[in-house]
Amino acid sequence: MASDSPPTIPTSTKPIPAREEDLSNPTTALLSFDTDSPTTSKSPHKPTTATIIFISLVLLTCIALSAAVAFAFLFFSTPQTTLNTSLSSSSSPTSSNDTASRPLKKLNNPVVLLISSDGFRFGYQYKSSLPNINRLISNGTEAELGLIPVFPTLTFPNHYSIVTGLYPSFHGIVNNYFLDPNTGEAFTMGSHEPKWWLGEPLWETVVNHGLKAATYFWPGSEVHKGSWTCPKGFCRNYNESVPFEERVDTVLDYFDLPSDEIPVFMTLYFEDPDHQGHQVGPDDPEITRAVERIDGLIGRLIEGLEKRGVFEDVSIILLGDHGMVGTCDKKLVFLDDLAPWIEIPHDWVQYYTPLLAIRPPKGVDLKDVVAKMNKGLESGKVENGKHLKVYLKEDLPSRLHYADSDRITPIIGLVEEGFKVEEKRTNKKECGGAHGYDNAFFSMRTIFVAHGPQFARGRKIPSFENVQIYNLVTTILNIQGAPNNGSLSFPNSVLLASP
């Protein structure tokens, strides 16, 4: 890969001075080269044809050397900054000259529009030209190597981490499906009882400050919790059949309200390209078509905001909840294959793949279960066994932040990228895509693109975990957020300073 750094230019190269030749009597000067004449001759020397040719060559050489020295002097005396500037402009990435946030032109207050494209794996933005998303990237701020999801890299845990700034252990949505260990009640993606949803999501924080928020399909937004009541006209009950274009147009309609009634925080959600990713994996042409459709929707949004004269005023944050990796029937681990070491009853398992979640009944030795499972998996006698490792949850890598909740099962299995866990062998043969794996896998990363008055143009920032988004939004809106797992200093590293 070619370096972005410009070639090194010497700062002060001193030219070699030309030697001064005495050409006042060139014939005499070159007599020593005349071997045809006797040295004792007193008669005038008549130069031969060879001598004349030789003298001409020497003169031409001297002229050429002088020209070269002059050129070298002019080249190396050129100011270094000028050279470096011209080289940098052709080989280095464009960087922003923004130093302060830009003033609002039409809106009275900052407005944040948070958009999620479910399953938009980092790298999908390179599958096609995507002019609208690339417009946001070129004129905004992008996480250069993607946004890091929380573990498990599943839809509900991540969407709720984005809007609360909390890891799943603390906001309570530890999986897309799980059981309450005390009551035995099941949480599903249709559960809207506030007891499941801990923490304070952004829409609640905004309303707590006497401001308006609007949500269009975001996990947790339908839950009546605290000061948030999912108000009619500003909150939608989830309905996947609603056309994406209608969702965009509804958000645009909010900007037709009187300025003081425009919600300062809005969410917008699209199921794609996650839907296609599960069916065909991340590398199918269908994914390209899906992300092109998302790009078209972003174009529709931009056009609508521009017609209303507020595009440059609105802080747009476009992101995903997780990535996607291809899976196939050859990459399976079957729990039934562990029977020689230990049997894992069906009712012990709350979730199979890619996160294996096991809760044995009381009285079962948890350490013994883990030890026997790992012994079988490491024996070499279980197909693909080496690709699954089982832990007591307190022994999981601390970077996963996945132990501090009784909703998390006491035994967790981590499967390697692209592998799946199933209970028993079947004749089912299928290939597709999955997520939910360790968030250290690059395939689980998603995008972060932000455009607006407080984001520098053309800026690239390092990757970060999505729990930082909450503080980023509250800082833009200039409101006090609830306690969370994000860093209070993080927004200062991303946002432009106030003028």
Short mmCIF file of C-alpha atoms in Angstrom, two decimals:
data_model
loop_
_atom_site.label_atom_id
_atom_site.label_comp_id
_atom_site.label_asym_id
_atom_site.label_seq_id
_atom_site.Cartn_x
_atom_site.Cartn_y
_atom_site.Cartn_z
CA MET A 1 0.00 0.00 0.00
CA ALA A 2 1.38 3.38 -0.96
CA SER A 3 2.19 5.76 1.83
CA ASP A 4 0.19 8.95 2.21
CA SER A 5 3.27 10.83 3.35
CA PRO A 6 4.97 13.10 0.79
CA PRO A 7 8.49 12.23 -0.40
CA THR A 8 11.31 13.72 1.66
CA ILE A 9 12.72 16.90 0.15
CA PRO A 10 16.20 18.04 1.31
CA THR A 11 15.97 21.37 3.12
CA SER A 12 19.32 22.77 2.03
CA THR A 13 21.30 21.01 -0.65
CA LYS A 14 24.43 22.92 -1.63
CA PRO A 15 25.24 22.59 -5.38
CA ILE A 16 28.76 21.48 -6.30
CA PRO A 17 30.50 24.56 -7.71
CA ALA A 18 31.70 24.30 -11.32
CA ARG A 19 35.44 24.22 -11.82
CA GLU A 20 36.74 27.38 -13.61
CA GLU A 21 38.74 26.50 -16.73
CA ASP A 22 41.43 28.81 -18.16
CA LEU A 23 40.34 29.05 -21.78
CA SER A 24 42.35 32.18 -22.70
CA ASN A 25 44.86 30.03 -24.59
CA PRO A 26 43.15 26.72 -25.10
CA THR A 27 45.73 25.53 -27.67
CA THR A 28 48.56 25.94 -25.18
CA ALA A 29 46.47 24.46 -22.38
CA LEU A 30 45.89 21.32 -24.40
CA LEU A 31 49.39 20.92 -25.88
CA SER A 32 50.15 18.05 -23.56
CA PHE A 33 47.51 16.02 -25.39
CA ASP A 34 49.32 16.56 -28.73
CA THR A 35 51.59 13.57 -29.12
CA ASP A 36 52.21 14.13 -32.82
CA SER A 37 54.51 17.16 -32.41
CA PRO A 38 58.02 17.03 -30.96
CA THR A 39 58.31 18.85 -27.63
CA THR A 40 61.40 20.74 -28.75
CA SER A 41 59.78 22.33 -31.77
CA LYS A 42 59.96 26.11 -31.80
CA SER A 43 57.63 26.65 -34.76
CA PRO A 44 54.03 27.71 -34.08
CA HIS A 45 51.74 24.73 -33.35
CA LYS A 46 49.00 24.12 -35.92
CA PRO A 47 46.09 22.40 -34.34
CA THR A 48 44.98 19.16 -35.92
CA THR A 49 41.38 18.20 -36.73
CA ALA A 50 41.26 15.85 -33.73
CA THR A 51 42.37 18.65 -31.41
CA ILE A 52 39.63 20.99 -32.65
CA ILE A 53 36.97 18.33 -32.15
CA PHE A 54 38.25 17.59 -28.66
CA ILE A 55 38.18 21.28 -27.71
CA SER A 56 34.59 21.58 -28.97
CA LEU A 57 33.50 18.61 -26.88
CA VAL A 58 35.08 20.08 -23.77
CA LEU A 59 33.32 23.41 -24.34
CA LEU A 60 29.95 21.70 -24.78
CA THR A 61 30.53 19.69 -21.61
CA CYS A 62 31.29 22.83 -19.63
CA ILE A 63 28.16 24.57 -20.91
CA ALA A 64 25.99 21.54 -20.03
CA LEU A 65 27.53 21.31 -16.55
CA SER A 66 26.88 25.00 -15.91
CA ALA A 67 23.24 24.63 -16.94
CA ALA A 68 22.82 21.63 -14.67
CA VAL A 69 24.31 23.50 -11.70
CA ALA A 70 22.02 26.46 -12.34
CA PHE A 71 18.95 24.23 -12.51
CA ALA A 72 19.93 22.44 -9.30
CA PHE A 73 20.37 25.76 -7.54
CA LEU A 74 16.94 26.98 -8.60
CA PHE A 75 15.26 23.65 -7.68
CA PHE A 76 16.72 23.30 -4.22
CA SER A 77 16.33 26.96 -3.38
CA THR A 78 12.53 26.66 -3.80
CA PRO A 79 10.88 27.04 -0.34
CA GLN A 80 10.30 23.66 1.26
CA THR A 81 6.75 24.50 2.31
CA THR A 82 5.72 25.12 -1.29
CA LEU A 83 7.01 21.74 -2.42
CA ASN A 84 5.46 19.87 0.46
CA THR A 85 2.14 21.58 -0.04
CA SER A 86 1.87 20.62 -3.69
CA LEU A 87 2.89 17.03 -2.96
CA SER A 88 0.52 16.71 -0.04
CA SER A 89 -2.43 17.94 -2.04
CA SER A 90 -2.02 15.07 -4.48
CA SER A 91 -1.17 12.19 -2.14
CA SER A 92 -2.63 12.87 1.31
CA PRO A 93 -6.29 12.47 2.32
CA THR A 94 -8.26 15.67 2.59
CA SER A 95 -8.42 16.95 6.15
CA SER A 96 -10.79 19.48 7.61
CA ASN A 97 -9.81 23.06 8.32
CA ASP A 98 -12.84 23.51 10.57
CA THR A 99 -11.93 24.77 14.01
CA ALA A 100 -15.30 25.87 15.37
CA SER A 101 -18.89 24.76 14.99
CA ARG A 102 -20.99 26.55 12.38
CA PRO A 103 -23.92 28.75 13.45
CA LEU A 104 -27.50 27.66 12.78
CA LYS A 105 -29.04 29.40 9.79
CA LYS A 106 -32.73 28.69 10.21
CA LEU A 107 -33.48 26.46 13.20
CA ASN A 108 -33.72 28.00 16.64
CA ASN A 109 -32.18 25.02 18.43
CA PRO A 110 -29.82 22.14 17.59
CA VAL A 111 -31.63 19.09 16.21
CA VAL A 112 -30.25 15.54 16.10
CA LEU A 113 -31.60 12.93 13.68
CA LEU A 114 -30.34 9.46 14.61
CA ILE A 115 -30.69 6.95 11.75
CA SER A 116 -30.12 3.20 12.05
CA SER A 117 -29.64 0.94 9.05
CA ASP A 118 -29.87 -2.48 10.68
CA GLY A 119 -27.00 -4.84 9.89
CA PHE A 120 -25.08 -2.27 7.82
CA ARG A 121 -21.69 -3.95 8.09
CA PHE A 122 -18.65 -1.71 7.87
CA GLY A 123 -17.38 -2.06 4.30
CA TYR A 124 -20.82 -2.14 2.69
CA GLN A 125 -20.29 1.54 1.86
CA TYR A 126 -17.65 0.45 -0.66
CA LYS A 127 -19.94 -1.96 -2.54
CA SER A 128 -21.30 0.78 -4.77
CA SER A 129 -20.88 4.50 -5.41
CA LEU A 130 -23.59 5.48 -2.85
CA PRO A 131 -23.48 9.21 -3.71
CA ASN A 132 -25.68 10.36 -0.83
CA ILE A 133 -23.95 8.49 1.98
CA ASN A 134 -20.62 9.56 0.51
CA ARG A 135 -21.82 13.15 0.50
CA LEU A 136 -22.32 12.88 4.24
CA ILE A 137 -18.90 11.27 4.61
CA SER A 138 -17.09 13.86 2.48
CA ASN A 139 -18.71 16.78 4.28
CA GLY A 140 -18.89 15.25 7.72
CA THR A 141 -17.12 13.03 10.22
CA GLU A 142 -16.64 9.28 9.82
CA ALA A 143 -15.30 6.52 12.07
CA GLU A 144 -12.54 5.48 9.69
CA LEU A 145 -12.61 1.78 10.61
CA GLY A 146 -16.20 1.59 11.75
CA LEU A 147 -18.32 1.68 14.88
CA ILE A 148 -17.82 -1.08 17.47
CA PRO A 149 -21.03 -2.69 18.75
CA VAL A 150 -21.50 -3.96 22.28
CA PHE A 151 -21.58 -7.66 23.04
CA PRO A 152 -23.69 -9.56 22.19
CA THR A 153 -23.74 -8.08 18.69
CA LEU A 154 -27.52 -8.43 18.38
CA THR A 155 -30.21 -5.95 17.37
CA PHE A 156 -32.03 -5.16 20.61
CA PRO A 157 -29.03 -5.03 22.98
CA ASN A 158 -27.17 -2.70 20.61
CA HIS A 159 -30.00 -0.35 19.71
CA TYR A 160 -30.72 0.16 23.39
CA SER A 161 -27.03 0.67 24.21
CA ILE A 162 -26.87 3.40 21.55
CA VAL A 163 -29.69 5.40 23.15
CA THR A 164 -28.79 4.78 26.82
CA GLY A 165 -24.99 4.73 26.77
CA LEU A 166 -25.14 1.56 28.86
CA TYR A 167 -23.77 -1.93 28.31
CA PRO A 168 -26.48 -4.64 28.18
CA SER A 169 -25.57 -5.80 31.69
CA PHE A 170 -26.77 -2.43 32.94
CA HIS A 171 -29.69 -1.54 30.66
CA GLY A 172 -31.19 -5.01 31.05
CA ILE A 173 -31.71 -6.04 27.40
CA VAL A 174 -29.05 -8.75 27.46
CA ASN A 175 -30.28 -10.59 24.39
CA ASN A 176 -33.08 -10.58 21.84
CA TYR A 177 -34.68 -13.31 23.94
CA PHE A 178 -34.06 -14.28 27.57
CA LEU A 179 -35.83 -15.39 30.75
CA ASP A 180 -36.16 -13.59 34.05
CA PRO A 181 -34.39 -15.97 36.48
CA ASN A 182 -36.67 -14.95 39.34
CA THR A 183 -40.10 -15.11 37.72
CA GLY A 184 -39.42 -17.30 34.68
CA GLU A 185 -41.07 -14.69 32.43
CA ALA A 186 -39.71 -14.42 28.93
CA PHE A 187 -38.48 -11.26 27.24
CA THR A 188 -39.09 -11.16 23.51
CA MET A 189 -38.71 -8.43 20.91
CA GLY A 190 -42.40 -7.67 21.47
CA SER A 191 -42.05 -7.01 25.21
CA HIS A 192 -42.94 -3.41 26.05
CA GLU A 193 -43.28 -3.59 29.82
CA PRO A 194 -41.01 -0.97 31.43
CA LYS A 195 -39.64 -3.48 33.97
CA TRP A 196 -37.40 -4.94 31.28
CA TRP A 197 -36.00 -1.65 30.00
CA LEU A 198 -33.59 -0.12 32.49
CA GLY A 199 -31.54 3.05 32.11
CA GLU A 200 -32.73 6.30 30.58
CA PRO A 201 -33.02 6.42 26.77
CA LEU A 202 -32.39 9.65 24.89
CA TRP A 203 -36.06 10.37 24.18
CA GLU A 204 -36.76 10.25 27.92
CA THR A 205 -33.75 12.45 28.68
CA VAL A 206 -34.93 15.02 26.12
CA VAL A 207 -38.48 15.12 27.50
CA ASN A 208 -37.09 15.46 31.03
CA HIS A 209 -35.57 18.76 29.90
CA GLY A 210 -38.91 20.06 28.61
CA LEU A 211 -38.00 19.43 24.97
CA LYS A 212 -39.71 17.36 22.30
CA ALA A 213 -38.55 14.02 20.88
CA ALA A 214 -39.91 11.86 18.06
CA THR A 215 -39.16 8.21 17.35
CA TYR A 216 -39.89 6.20 14.25
CA PHE A 217 -39.27 2.54 15.11
CA TRP A 218 -36.45 2.11 17.60
CA PRO A 219 -36.27 -0.77 20.09
CA GLY A 220 -37.59 0.51 23.41
CA SER A 221 -39.30 3.60 22.04
CA GLU A 222 -42.80 2.14 22.44
CA VAL A 223 -42.23 1.58 26.16
CA HIS A 224 -44.07 4.02 28.44
CA LYS A 225 -41.34 4.77 30.91
CA GLY A 226 -40.74 7.73 33.18
CA SER A 227 -41.68 10.97 31.42
CA TRP A 228 -41.91 9.24 28.02
CA THR A 229 -45.40 8.18 26.95
CA CYS A 230 -44.80 7.42 23.25
CA PRO A 231 -46.96 10.42 22.27
CA LYS A 232 -49.30 10.10 19.31
CA GLY A 233 -47.90 11.68 16.20
CA PHE A 234 -44.36 11.58 17.59
CA CYS A 235 -43.98 7.86 18.28
CA ARG A 236 -44.87 4.86 16.15
CA ASN A 237 -45.68 1.31 17.18
CA TYR A 238 -43.44 -0.99 15.21
CA ASN A 239 -44.82 -2.15 11.89
CA GLU A 240 -42.30 -3.56 9.44
CA SER A 241 -44.73 -3.22 6.53
CA VAL A 242 -44.52 0.60 6.57
CA PRO A 243 -42.63 1.62 3.40
CA PHE A 244 -39.22 3.14 4.01
CA GLU A 245 -40.15 6.20 1.94
CA GLU A 246 -43.14 6.87 4.19
CA ARG A 247 -40.87 6.78 7.23
CA VAL A 248 -38.55 9.37 5.69
CA ASP A 249 -41.43 11.63 4.67
CA THR A 250 -42.92 11.51 8.16
CA VAL A 251 -39.64 12.69 9.66
CA LEU A 252 -39.44 15.48 7.06
CA ASP A 253 -42.95 16.60 8.03
CA TYR A 254 -41.68 17.41 11.53
CA PHE A 255 -39.61 20.21 9.99
CA ASP A 256 -42.79 21.82 8.66
CA LEU A 257 -43.95 22.46 12.22
CA PRO A 258 -43.42 25.87 13.83
CA SER A 259 -39.77 26.16 14.82
CA ASP A 260 -40.42 25.83 18.55
CA GLU A 261 -42.44 22.65 18.03
CA ILE A 262 -39.87 20.75 15.97
CA PRO A 263 -38.56 17.78 18.01
CA VAL A 264 -34.90 18.30 18.91
CA PHE A 265 -34.23 14.57 18.84
CA MET A 266 -35.58 12.12 16.26
CA THR A 267 -34.91 8.50 15.39
CA LEU A 268 -35.41 6.70 12.09
CA TYR A 269 -35.01 2.95 11.57
CA PHE A 270 -34.62 0.71 8.51
CA GLU A 271 -34.58 -3.09 8.70
CA ASP A 272 -32.24 -3.38 5.70
CA PRO A 273 -29.66 -4.64 4.89
CA ASP A 274 -29.92 -6.97 7.92
CA HIS A 275 -32.92 -8.72 6.36
CA GLN A 276 -30.99 -9.61 3.23
CA GLY A 277 -27.80 -10.41 5.14
CA HIS A 278 -29.45 -13.23 7.07
CA GLN A 279 -30.77 -14.75 3.87
CA VAL A 280 -27.75 -14.55 1.58
CA GLY A 281 -24.76 -13.49 3.68
CA PRO A 282 -22.72 -10.30 3.34
CA ASP A 283 -21.20 -10.88 -0.10
CA ASP A 284 -24.24 -11.41 -2.32
CA PRO A 285 -25.29 -8.89 -4.99
CA GLU A 286 -28.58 -8.59 -3.10
CA ILE A 287 -26.67 -6.78 -0.34
CA THR A 288 -25.39 -4.25 -2.87
CA ARG A 289 -28.94 -3.56 -4.02
CA ALA A 290 -30.08 -3.18 -0.41
CA VAL A 291 -27.42 -0.62 0.50
CA GLU A 292 -28.11 1.26 -2.74
CA ARG A 293 -31.73 1.50 -1.63
CA ILE A 294 -30.64 2.86 1.76
CA ASP A 295 -28.50 5.41 -0.07
CA GLY A 296 -31.52 6.45 -2.09
CA LEU A 297 -33.49 6.99 1.11
CA ILE A 298 -30.69 9.15 2.51
CA GLY A 299 -30.84 11.13 -0.73
CA ARG A 300 -34.60 11.56 -0.29
CA LEU A 301 -33.99 12.82 3.25
CA ILE A 302 -31.25 15.25 2.20
CA GLU A 303 -33.36 16.64 -0.63
CA GLY A 304 -36.30 17.20 1.71
CA LEU A 305 -34.14 18.95 4.29
CA GLU A 306 -32.56 21.14 1.62
CA LYS A 307 -35.97 22.19 0.28
CA ARG A 308 -36.82 23.31 3.81
CA GLY A 309 -33.50 25.13 4.18
CA VAL A 310 -32.41 23.16 7.24
CA PHE A 311 -30.00 20.51 5.91
CA GLU A 312 -26.91 22.31 7.19
CA ASP A 313 -28.57 22.94 10.57
CA VAL A 314 -29.52 19.33 11.36
CA SER A 315 -27.01 16.97 12.97
CA ILE A 316 -27.49 13.67 11.11
CA ILE A 317 -25.93 10.57 12.65
CA LEU A 318 -26.08 7.53 10.38
CA LEU A 319 -25.05 4.23 11.91
CA GLY A 320 -25.86 0.54 12.23
CA ASP A 321 -26.26 -1.78 15.18
CA HIS A 322 -23.88 -4.56 14.11
CA GLY A 323 -22.21 -6.20 11.13
CA MET A 324 -22.74 -9.55 9.43
CA VAL A 325 -20.70 -12.66 8.60
CA GLY A 326 -21.41 -15.51 6.23
CA THR A 327 -22.42 -18.87 7.69
CA CYS A 328 -22.89 -22.30 6.14
CA ASP A 329 -23.96 -25.82 7.13
CA LYS A 330 -20.33 -27.00 7.27
CA LYS A 331 -19.59 -24.68 10.19
CA LEU A 332 -21.80 -26.24 12.85
CA VAL A 333 -21.24 -27.48 16.39
CA PHE A 334 -23.85 -29.93 17.72
CA LEU A 335 -24.43 -30.11 21.47
CA ASP A 336 -25.66 -33.68 21.15
CA ASP A 337 -22.11 -34.66 20.14
CA LEU A 338 -21.07 -33.91 23.73
CA ALA A 339 -23.16 -36.80 25.09
CA PRO A 340 -20.10 -38.98 25.97
CA TRP A 341 -18.98 -36.22 28.35
CA ILE A 342 -22.23 -34.51 29.39
CA GLU A 343 -25.82 -34.21 28.23
CA ILE A 344 -27.21 -30.71 27.81
CA PRO A 345 -31.02 -30.89 28.11
CA HIS A 346 -33.02 -28.69 25.79
CA ASP A 347 -34.62 -26.77 28.65
CA TRP A 348 -31.18 -25.71 29.92
CA VAL A 349 -30.52 -23.70 26.77
CA GLN A 350 -32.04 -20.24 26.39
CA TYR A 351 -30.19 -19.28 23.22
CA TYR A 352 -28.14 -21.40 20.87
CA THR A 353 -26.22 -19.28 18.42
CA PRO A 354 -23.97 -17.44 17.97
CA LEU A 355 -24.21 -16.76 21.70
CA LEU A 356 -24.78 -20.02 23.58
CA ALA A 357 -26.68 -19.23 26.77
CA ILE A 358 -27.18 -22.06 29.30
CA ARG A 359 -28.95 -21.94 32.67
CA PRO A 360 -28.95 -25.32 34.44
CA PRO A 361 -31.43 -25.81 37.28
CA LYS A 362 -30.46 -25.06 40.86
CA GLY A 363 -28.28 -27.68 42.43
CA VAL A 364 -26.28 -28.42 39.29
CA ASP A 365 -22.54 -27.80 39.66
CA LEU A 366 -21.90 -25.05 37.12
CA LYS A 367 -18.12 -25.46 37.12
CA ASP A 368 -18.53 -29.18 36.45
CA VAL A 369 -20.80 -28.48 33.47
CA VAL A 370 -18.30 -26.04 31.99
CA ALA A 371 -15.35 -28.39 32.58
CA LYS A 372 -17.06 -31.38 30.97
CA MET A 373 -18.28 -29.39 27.98
CA ASN A 374 -14.82 -27.95 27.30
CA LYS A 375 -13.21 -31.38 27.74
CA GLY A 376 -15.44 -32.79 25.04
CA LEU A 377 -14.99 -29.79 22.76
CA GLU A 378 -11.20 -30.01 23.09
CA SER A 379 -11.04 -33.78 22.63
CA GLY A 380 -10.85 -33.66 18.86
CA LYS A 381 -13.80 -36.07 18.71
CA VAL A 382 -16.52 -33.43 18.39
CA GLU A 383 -16.95 -32.01 14.92
CA ASN A 384 -15.86 -28.36 14.93
CA GLY A 385 -15.58 -28.59 18.72
CA LYS A 386 -12.40 -26.51 18.80
CA HIS A 387 -14.41 -23.56 17.50
CA LEU A 388 -16.57 -23.30 20.62
CA LYS A 389 -15.43 -22.42 24.14
CA VAL A 390 -17.64 -22.39 27.21
CA TYR A 391 -17.25 -20.06 30.21
CA LEU A 392 -18.76 -19.26 33.53
CA LYS A 393 -20.01 -15.75 32.83
CA GLU A 394 -17.70 -14.25 35.46
CA ASP A 395 -14.74 -15.75 33.57
CA LEU A 396 -15.62 -14.13 30.26
CA PRO A 397 -13.12 -11.54 28.96
CA SER A 398 -13.80 -8.35 30.92
CA ARG A 399 -13.82 -6.31 27.68
CA LEU A 400 -17.20 -7.90 26.88
CA HIS A 401 -18.85 -6.31 29.94
CA TYR A 402 -21.20 -9.28 30.10
CA ALA A 403 -21.42 -10.53 33.66
CA ASP A 404 -23.12 -7.95 35.88
CA SER A 405 -26.74 -8.99 35.48
CA ASP A 406 -28.72 -11.94 36.78
CA ARG A 407 -30.56 -11.93 33.44
CA ILE A 408 -27.37 -13.24 31.84
CA THR A 409 -27.24 -17.01 32.09
CA PRO A 410 -24.44 -18.38 34.31
CA ILE A 411 -22.86 -20.34 31.44
CA ILE A 412 -21.96 -18.67 28.16
CA GLY A 413 -20.46 -20.26 25.05
CA LEU A 414 -18.53 -18.21 22.51
CA VAL A 415 -18.30 -19.63 19.02
CA GLU A 416 -15.75 -18.51 16.48
CA GLU A 417 -16.63 -16.21 13.61
CA GLY A 418 -18.92 -17.80 11.04
CA PHE A 419 -19.70 -20.92 13.13
CA LYS A 420 -23.08 -21.78 14.63
CA VAL A 421 -24.29 -23.97 17.49
CA GLU A 422 -27.26 -26.31 17.14
CA GLU A 423 -28.83 -28.87 19.41
CA LYS A 424 -28.76 -31.88 17.11
CA ARG A 425 -27.92 -32.92 13.59
CA THR A 426 -30.57 -32.41 10.94
CA ASN A 427 -30.71 -32.77 7.18
CA LYS A 428 -31.23 -29.05 6.83
CA LYS A 429 -28.63 -27.48 4.53
CA GLU A 430 -28.48 -23.73 4.44
CA CYS A 431 -26.06 -20.87 3.98
CA GLY A 432 -26.72 -17.29 4.94
CA GLY A 433 -25.48 -14.73 7.41
CA ALA A 434 -25.43 -14.17 11.16
CA HIS A 435 -24.31 -11.77 13.88
CA GLY A 436 -24.14 -11.90 17.66
CA TYR A 437 -20.46 -12.91 17.79
CA ASP A 438 -17.62 -11.44 19.85
CA ASN A 439 -17.51 -7.72 19.11
CA ALA A 440 -13.74 -7.99 18.58
CA PHE A 441 -14.43 -9.55 15.17
CA PHE A 442 -14.08 -6.89 12.48
CA SER A 443 -17.05 -8.40 10.63
CA MET A 444 -19.28 -7.26 13.49
CA ARG A 445 -18.43 -3.58 13.02
CA THR A 446 -20.88 -1.17 11.49
CA ILE A 447 -20.72 2.40 10.20
CA PHE A 448 -20.68 5.80 11.90
CA VAL A 449 -21.18 8.86 9.71
CA ALA A 450 -22.14 12.25 11.16
CA HIS A 451 -22.95 15.49 9.37
CA GLY A 452 -23.98 18.81 10.83
CA PRO A 453 -22.83 22.13 12.25
CA GLN A 454 -20.80 20.57 15.07
CA PHE A 455 -19.05 17.95 12.93
CA ALA A 456 -15.90 18.77 11.01
CA ARG A 457 -15.99 18.31 7.25
CA GLY A 458 -13.99 15.44 5.80
CA ARG A 459 -12.71 14.27 9.17
CA LYS A 460 -11.78 10.69 10.06
CA ILE A 461 -11.85 9.56 13.68
CA PRO A 462 -10.76 6.28 15.33
CA SER A 463 -13.27 3.50 15.95
CA PHE A 464 -15.22 3.61 19.22
CA GLU A 465 -17.93 1.67 21.04
CA ASN A 466 -21.52 2.70 20.51
CA VAL A 467 -22.06 3.43 24.23
CA GLN A 468 -20.39 6.79 23.46
CA ILE A 469 -23.29 7.94 21.26
CA TYR A 470 -25.53 8.93 24.20
CA ASN A 471 -23.12 11.56 25.52
CA LEU A 472 -22.43 12.75 21.99
CA VAL A 473 -26.12 13.53 21.44
CA THR A 474 -26.68 15.18 24.82
CA THR A 475 -23.64 17.39 24.22
CA ILE A 476 -24.95 18.52 20.82
CA LEU A 477 -28.32 19.31 22.40
CA ASN A 478 -26.61 20.98 25.37
CA ILE A 479 -28.57 18.99 27.95
CA GLN A 480 -27.51 17.00 30.99
CA GLY A 481 -27.52 13.25 30.43
CA ALA A 482 -28.17 10.39 32.82
CA PRO A 483 -25.29 8.32 34.27
CA ASN A 484 -23.94 5.88 31.69
CA ASN A 485 -20.94 3.81 30.61
CA GLY A 486 -19.70 6.32 28.06
CA SER A 487 -16.92 8.81 28.61
CA LEU A 488 -17.85 12.40 29.41
CA SER A 489 -14.78 13.60 27.54
CA PHE A 490 -15.52 11.65 24.36
CA PRO A 491 -17.71 14.33 22.71
CA ASN A 492 -14.83 16.81 22.98
CA SER A 493 -12.72 14.53 20.79
CA VAL A 494 -15.36 14.41 18.06
CA LEU A 495 -17.30 17.68 18.06
CA LEU A 496 -16.12 21.10 16.98
CA ALA A 497 -15.72 23.66 19.73
CA SER A 498 -18.29 26.41 20.13
CA PRO A 499 -17.25 29.64 18.38
#
